[in-house]
Short mmCIF file of N, CA and C in Angstrom, two decimals:
data_model
loop_
_atom_site.label_atom_id
_atom_site.label_comp_id
_atom_site.label_asym_id
_atom_site.label_seq_id
_atom_site.Cartn_x
_atom_site.Cartn_y
_atom_site.Cartn_z
N UNK X 146 17.20 8.31 -10.72
CA UNK X 146 17.62 7.76 -9.75
C UNK X 146 16.24 7.38 -8.76
N UNK X 147 16.69 6.40 -8.31
CA UNK X 147 15.43 5.18 -7.59
C UNK X 147 14.93 6.31 -6.21
N UNK X 148 13.64 6.23 -6.11
CA UNK X 148 13.45 7.09 -5.21
C UNK X 148 12.08 6.63 -4.47
N UNK X 149 12.11 6.35 -2.96
CA UNK X 149 11.23 6.25 -1.88
C UNK X 149 10.22 7.04 -1.59
N UNK X 150 9.00 7.16 -1.94
CA UNK X 150 8.23 7.91 -0.88
C UNK X 150 7.45 7.51 0.04
N UNK X 151 7.48 7.70 1.28
CA UNK X 151 5.96 7.29 2.31
C UNK X 151 5.51 8.20 2.54
N UNK X 152 4.43 7.16 3.07
CA UNK X 152 3.06 8.05 2.81
C UNK X 152 2.18 7.55 4.10
N UNK X 153 1.34 8.37 4.62
CA UNK X 153 0.50 7.51 5.99
C UNK X 153 0.89 8.31 7.35
N UNK X 154 1.84 8.95 7.59
CA UNK X 154 2.01 9.46 8.81
C UNK X 154 1.25 10.57 9.17
N UNK X 155 0.93 11.17 10.39
CA UNK X 155 0.13 11.63 10.79
C UNK X 155 -0.02 11.99 12.60
N UNK X 156 -1.08 12.41 12.77
CA UNK X 156 -1.07 12.81 14.65
C UNK X 156 -2.11 11.60 14.54
N UNK X 157 -2.03 10.94 15.88
CA UNK X 157 -3.04 9.99 16.47
C UNK X 157 -3.21 9.81 17.52
N UNK X 158 -4.22 9.59 18.47
CA UNK X 158 -3.93 9.26 20.05
C UNK X 158 -3.44 7.84 20.32
N UNK X 159 -3.05 7.90 21.59
CA UNK X 159 -2.71 6.73 22.24
C UNK X 159 -3.32 5.62 22.15
N UNK X 160 -3.04 4.32 22.00
CA UNK X 160 -4.07 3.21 21.37
C UNK X 160 -4.16 3.22 20.00
N UNK X 161 -4.56 4.13 19.21
CA UNK X 161 -4.84 4.11 18.13
C UNK X 161 -3.89 3.39 17.01
N UNK X 162 -4.08 3.28 15.70
CA UNK X 162 -3.43 2.56 14.54
C UNK X 162 -3.12 3.83 13.17
N UNK X 163 -1.99 3.52 12.78
CA UNK X 163 -1.87 3.98 11.59
C UNK X 163 -1.00 2.92 10.79
N UNK X 164 -1.18 3.30 9.42
CA UNK X 164 -0.81 2.57 8.38
C UNK X 164 0.16 3.57 7.53
N UNK X 165 1.44 3.22 7.34
CA UNK X 165 2.47 3.78 6.32
C UNK X 165 2.48 2.84 5.21
N UNK X 166 2.79 3.51 4.20
CA UNK X 166 3.27 3.20 2.78
C UNK X 166 4.59 3.45 2.15
N UNK X 167 5.09 2.99 1.48
CA UNK X 167 6.50 3.27 1.17
C UNK X 167 6.47 2.57 -0.50
N UNK X 168 6.46 3.76 -1.42
CA UNK X 168 6.45 3.23 -2.89
C UNK X 168 7.49 3.77 -3.68
N UNK X 169 7.96 2.69 -4.57
CA UNK X 169 9.20 3.13 -5.18
C UNK X 169 8.82 3.84 -6.68
N UNK X 170 9.67 4.60 -6.36
CA UNK X 170 9.60 5.40 -7.98
C UNK X 170 10.88 5.49 -9.05
N UNK X 171 10.57 6.17 -10.29
CA UNK X 171 11.70 6.78 -10.51
C UNK X 171 12.65 5.27 -11.65
N UNK X 172 12.06 3.97 -11.37
CA UNK X 172 12.67 2.83 -11.57
C UNK X 172 11.60 1.96 -11.96
N UNK X 173 11.92 0.71 -12.79
CA UNK X 173 11.11 -0.24 -13.15
C UNK X 173 11.46 -1.41 -12.24
N UNK X 174 12.45 -1.37 -11.37
CA UNK X 174 12.91 -1.99 -10.59
C UNK X 174 12.00 -2.45 -9.44
N UNK X 175 11.87 -3.82 -8.90
CA UNK X 175 11.06 -4.59 -7.78
C UNK X 175 12.13 -4.76 -6.76
N UNK X 176 11.73 -4.28 -5.57
CA UNK X 176 12.42 -4.45 -4.58
C UNK X 176 12.25 -5.84 -4.04
N UNK X 177 13.27 -6.55 -3.12
CA UNK X 177 13.11 -7.55 -2.77
C UNK X 177 13.22 -7.44 -1.07
N UNK X 178 13.76 -6.53 -1.12
CA UNK X 178 13.64 -6.41 0.55
C UNK X 178 13.27 -4.96 1.15
N UNK X 179 12.94 -4.89 2.09
CA UNK X 179 12.09 -3.88 2.66
C UNK X 179 12.56 -3.59 3.88
N UNK X 180 12.71 -2.15 4.83
CA UNK X 180 12.91 -1.84 5.87
C UNK X 180 12.39 -0.89 6.45
N UNK X 181 12.02 -0.52 7.85
CA UNK X 181 11.39 0.27 8.48
C UNK X 181 12.10 0.82 9.71
N UNK X 182 12.26 1.87 9.76
CA UNK X 182 13.36 2.52 10.78
C UNK X 182 12.74 3.83 11.48
N UNK X 183 13.00 4.14 12.58
CA UNK X 183 12.57 5.72 12.81
C UNK X 183 13.33 6.23 13.82
N UNK X 184 13.29 7.70 13.86
CA UNK X 184 13.91 8.30 14.46
C UNK X 184 13.34 9.51 15.24
N UNK X 185 13.65 9.22 16.27
CA UNK X 185 12.94 10.22 17.57
C UNK X 185 13.74 11.25 17.61
N UNK X 186 13.38 12.38 18.51
CA UNK X 186 14.23 13.67 18.44
C UNK X 186 15.23 13.12 19.39
N UNK X 187 16.43 13.63 19.05
CA UNK X 187 17.32 13.35 20.46
C UNK X 187 17.99 12.01 20.26
N UNK X 188 17.44 11.02 19.36
CA UNK X 188 17.77 9.67 19.83
C UNK X 188 18.32 9.10 18.20
N UNK X 189 18.94 8.08 18.74
CA UNK X 189 19.86 7.31 17.57
C UNK X 189 18.83 6.65 16.44
N UNK X 190 18.52 6.61 15.20
CA UNK X 190 17.99 5.62 14.55
C UNK X 190 18.10 4.16 15.14
N UNK X 191 16.41 3.76 14.98
CA UNK X 191 16.21 2.77 15.45
C UNK X 191 15.49 1.85 14.60
N UNK X 192 16.13 0.52 14.46
CA UNK X 192 14.88 -0.44 13.70
C UNK X 192 13.59 -0.57 13.76
N UNK X 193 13.09 -1.02 13.26
CA UNK X 193 11.34 -1.11 13.39
C UNK X 193 11.42 -2.70 12.73
N UNK X 194 11.02 -2.87 11.52
CA UNK X 194 10.97 -3.93 11.00
C UNK X 194 11.75 -4.27 9.41
N UNK X 195 11.37 -5.40 9.28
CA UNK X 195 12.02 -5.53 7.97
C UNK X 195 11.36 -6.87 7.33
N UNK X 196 10.94 -6.95 5.70
CA UNK X 196 10.80 -7.88 5.19
C UNK X 196 11.71 -8.50 3.90
N UNK X 197 12.42 -9.70 3.48
CA UNK X 197 13.24 -9.83 2.69
C UNK X 197 13.22 -11.13 2.08
N UNK X 198 13.83 -11.35 0.95
CA UNK X 198 13.54 -12.70 0.63
C UNK X 198 11.88 -13.41 0.30
N UNK X 199 12.16 -14.80 0.73
CA UNK X 199 10.71 -15.20 0.40
C UNK X 199 9.49 -14.60 1.52
N UNK X 200 9.90 -13.63 2.34
CA UNK X 200 8.97 -13.33 3.00
C UNK X 200 9.22 -13.60 4.85
N UNK X 201 10.61 -13.71 5.17
CA UNK X 201 11.26 -13.52 6.48
C UNK X 201 11.02 -12.04 6.84
N UNK X 202 10.49 -11.70 8.33
CA UNK X 202 10.10 -10.48 8.46
C UNK X 202 11.14 -11.07 10.21
N UNK X 203 11.12 -9.43 10.59
CA UNK X 203 11.79 -9.35 11.95
C UNK X 203 11.35 -7.63 12.60
N UNK X 204 11.38 -7.72 13.76
CA UNK X 204 10.86 -6.87 14.40
C UNK X 204 11.83 -6.20 15.55
N UNK X 205 11.70 -5.07 15.80
CA UNK X 205 12.22 -4.59 16.98
C UNK X 205 11.84 -4.53 17.96
N UNK X 206 12.42 -4.69 18.79
CA UNK X 206 11.88 -5.25 20.23
C UNK X 206 10.89 -4.46 20.66
N UNK X 207 10.88 -3.52 20.36
CA UNK X 207 10.02 -2.64 20.72
C UNK X 207 8.55 -2.16 20.40
N UNK X 208 8.61 -3.08 19.00
CA UNK X 208 7.14 -2.65 18.46
C UNK X 208 6.78 -4.31 18.15
N UNK X 209 7.26 -5.07 18.16
CA UNK X 209 6.95 -6.77 18.72
C UNK X 209 5.54 -6.84 18.96
N UNK X 210 4.59 -7.78 17.71
CA UNK X 210 3.51 -8.12 18.42
C UNK X 210 2.31 -6.51 18.23
N UNK X 211 2.80 -5.71 18.04
CA UNK X 211 2.01 -4.54 17.48
C UNK X 211 1.93 -3.95 16.36
N UNK X 212 3.64 -3.93 15.88
CA UNK X 212 3.59 -3.71 14.15
C UNK X 212 3.54 -4.66 13.51
N UNK X 213 3.63 -4.25 11.99
CA UNK X 213 3.24 -5.71 10.99
C UNK X 213 3.78 -5.18 9.60
N UNK X 214 4.61 -5.52 9.19
CA UNK X 214 5.14 -5.39 7.84
C UNK X 214 4.78 -6.26 6.65
N UNK X 215 4.41 -5.59 5.47
CA UNK X 215 4.08 -6.16 4.60
C UNK X 215 4.54 -5.84 3.44
N UNK X 216 4.40 -6.63 2.11
CA UNK X 216 4.70 -6.19 0.85
C UNK X 216 3.92 -6.27 0.01
N UNK X 217 3.73 -5.75 -1.33
CA UNK X 217 2.85 -6.32 -2.46
C UNK X 217 3.74 -7.20 -3.19
N UNK X 218 2.98 -7.88 -3.78
CA UNK X 218 3.80 -8.88 -4.51
C UNK X 218 4.61 -8.61 -6.07
N UNK X 219 4.42 -7.31 -6.32
CA UNK X 219 4.90 -6.47 -7.28
C UNK X 219 6.57 -6.35 -6.91
N UNK X 220 6.84 -5.99 -5.67
CA UNK X 220 8.28 -5.32 -5.10
C UNK X 220 8.38 -3.93 -5.41
N UNK X 221 7.00 -3.16 -5.19
CA UNK X 221 6.82 -1.58 -5.53
C UNK X 221 6.62 -1.24 -4.42
N UNK X 222 5.39 -2.08 -3.75
CA UNK X 222 5.42 -1.00 -2.20
C UNK X 222 5.47 -1.78 -0.89
N UNK X 223 5.31 -1.14 0.29
CA UNK X 223 5.73 -1.69 1.60
C UNK X 223 4.72 -0.79 2.09
N UNK X 224 4.31 -1.74 3.48
CA UNK X 224 3.41 -1.02 4.18
C UNK X 224 4.08 -1.52 5.92
N UNK X 225 3.61 -1.01 6.67
CA UNK X 225 3.81 -0.65 7.92
C UNK X 225 2.30 -0.78 9.08
N UNK X 226 1.97 -1.48 9.27
CA UNK X 226 0.65 -1.78 10.01
C UNK X 226 1.02 -1.12 11.68
N UNK X 227 0.69 -0.26 11.93
CA UNK X 227 0.88 0.10 13.61
C UNK X 227 -0.06 0.08 14.59
N UNK X 228 -0.36 -0.51 14.84
CA UNK X 228 -1.55 -1.12 16.10
C UNK X 228 -0.96 -0.55 17.60
N UNK X 229 -2.17 -0.20 18.59
CA UNK X 229 -1.78 0.12 19.85
C UNK X 229 -0.88 1.01 20.08
N UNK X 230 -0.81 2.39 19.37
CA UNK X 230 0.47 3.42 19.07
C UNK X 230 0.37 4.25 20.54
N UNK X 231 1.61 3.88 21.00
CA UNK X 231 1.86 4.83 22.48
C UNK X 231 2.94 6.48 22.29
N UNK X 232 2.73 7.44 22.87
CA UNK X 232 3.36 8.60 22.85
C UNK X 232 5.31 8.08 22.06
N UNK X 233 5.78 6.89 22.97
CA UNK X 233 7.12 6.76 22.71
C UNK X 233 7.22 6.13 21.20
N UNK X 234 6.19 6.09 20.89
CA UNK X 234 6.49 5.64 19.15
C UNK X 234 6.55 6.71 18.26
N UNK X 235 6.32 8.16 19.19
CA UNK X 235 6.79 9.28 18.09
C UNK X 235 8.07 9.12 17.36
N UNK X 236 7.82 9.47 16.09
CA UNK X 236 9.29 9.59 15.44
C UNK X 236 9.11 9.76 13.81
N UNK X 237 10.02 10.21 13.11
CA UNK X 237 10.03 10.17 11.83
C UNK X 237 10.31 8.65 11.30
N UNK X 238 9.67 8.36 10.36
CA UNK X 238 9.45 6.73 10.20
C UNK X 238 9.91 6.84 8.84
N UNK X 239 11.12 6.07 8.31
CA UNK X 239 11.81 5.71 7.39
C UNK X 239 11.37 4.50 6.75
N UNK X 240 11.43 4.66 5.35
CA UNK X 240 11.31 3.42 4.59
C UNK X 240 12.71 3.12 4.01
N UNK X 241 13.06 1.97 4.08
CA UNK X 241 14.27 1.70 2.83
C UNK X 241 14.15 0.04 2.41
N UNK X 242 15.11 0.09 1.27
CA UNK X 242 14.80 -0.97 0.08
C UNK X 242 15.60 -1.29 -0.63
N UNK X 243 16.12 -2.58 -0.88
CA UNK X 243 16.76 -2.87 -2.16
C UNK X 243 16.43 -4.44 -2.88
N UNK X 244 16.83 -4.30 -3.58
CA UNK X 244 17.11 -5.67 -4.81
C UNK X 244 17.01 -6.83 -3.82
N UNK X 245 18.61 -6.53 -3.39
CA UNK X 245 19.04 -7.56 -2.88
C UNK X 245 19.20 -7.44 -1.03
N UNK X 246 19.38 -6.21 -0.71
CA UNK X 246 19.87 -5.81 0.56
C UNK X 246 18.76 -4.58 1.16
N UNK X 247 18.11 -4.44 2.18
CA UNK X 247 17.56 -3.66 2.90
C UNK X 247 17.68 -2.35 2.86
N UNK X 248 19.01 -1.78 2.52
CA UNK X 248 19.90 -0.78 2.95
C UNK X 248 20.20 -0.22 1.64
N UNK X 249 19.78 -0.46 0.60
CA UNK X 249 20.42 0.02 -0.68
C UNK X 249 19.65 1.75 -0.83
N UNK X 250 18.66 1.51 -0.89
CA UNK X 250 17.57 3.05 -1.32
C UNK X 250 17.47 3.52 0.68
N UNK X 251 16.95 4.52 0.63
CA UNK X 251 16.05 5.19 1.65
C UNK X 251 15.35 6.18 1.30
N UNK X 252 14.53 6.32 1.80
CA UNK X 252 13.41 7.34 1.57
C UNK X 252 13.73 8.60 2.61
N UNK X 253 12.36 9.94 2.62
CA UNK X 253 12.68 10.81 3.23
C UNK X 253 12.39 10.59 4.58
N UNK X 254 11.15 10.08 4.77
CA UNK X 254 10.61 10.22 5.77
C UNK X 254 9.12 10.51 6.14
N UNK X 255 8.40 9.99 7.00
CA UNK X 255 7.25 10.49 7.37
C UNK X 255 6.86 10.62 8.81
N UNK X 256 6.51 11.91 9.35
CA UNK X 256 6.39 12.08 10.73
C UNK X 256 5.03 11.24 11.52
N UNK X 257 5.60 10.38 12.15
CA UNK X 257 4.13 10.08 13.46
C UNK X 257 4.01 10.48 14.65
N UNK X 258 3.01 11.25 15.08
CA UNK X 258 2.93 11.56 16.20
C UNK X 258 2.01 11.35 16.74
N UNK X 259 2.28 10.54 18.33
CA UNK X 259 1.21 9.68 19.30
C UNK X 259 1.00 10.78 20.25
N UNK X 260 -0.47 11.12 20.42
CA UNK X 260 -0.74 11.93 21.42
C UNK X 260 -1.38 11.25 22.97
N UNK X 261 -0.68 11.53 24.05
CA UNK X 261 -1.56 11.08 25.46
C UNK X 261 -2.60 11.57 25.82
#
């Protein structure tokens, strides 16, 4: 069964940076579409970023200009570079991916905590 494994979360001070990774395992499939979502305590899951097809990217309004999504050329790993982090960015960050659609598979999440 396809597994997505996120890593790179942790505790960082406001204004700092983190880089999340999401790696595909238990399959030889290459993913063409990747996405990142986040969920803060007591809030609904929020779209963060996506990269699909030939490289089209989209960002949520709250992270536009601060976060950057990328992927490797093999379709096996995606990244989320997060700069200028703020306490409101604190959440569990989830990776999703698929061969065609972003939401075919989802990871277990990685915690990001930003202290003020």
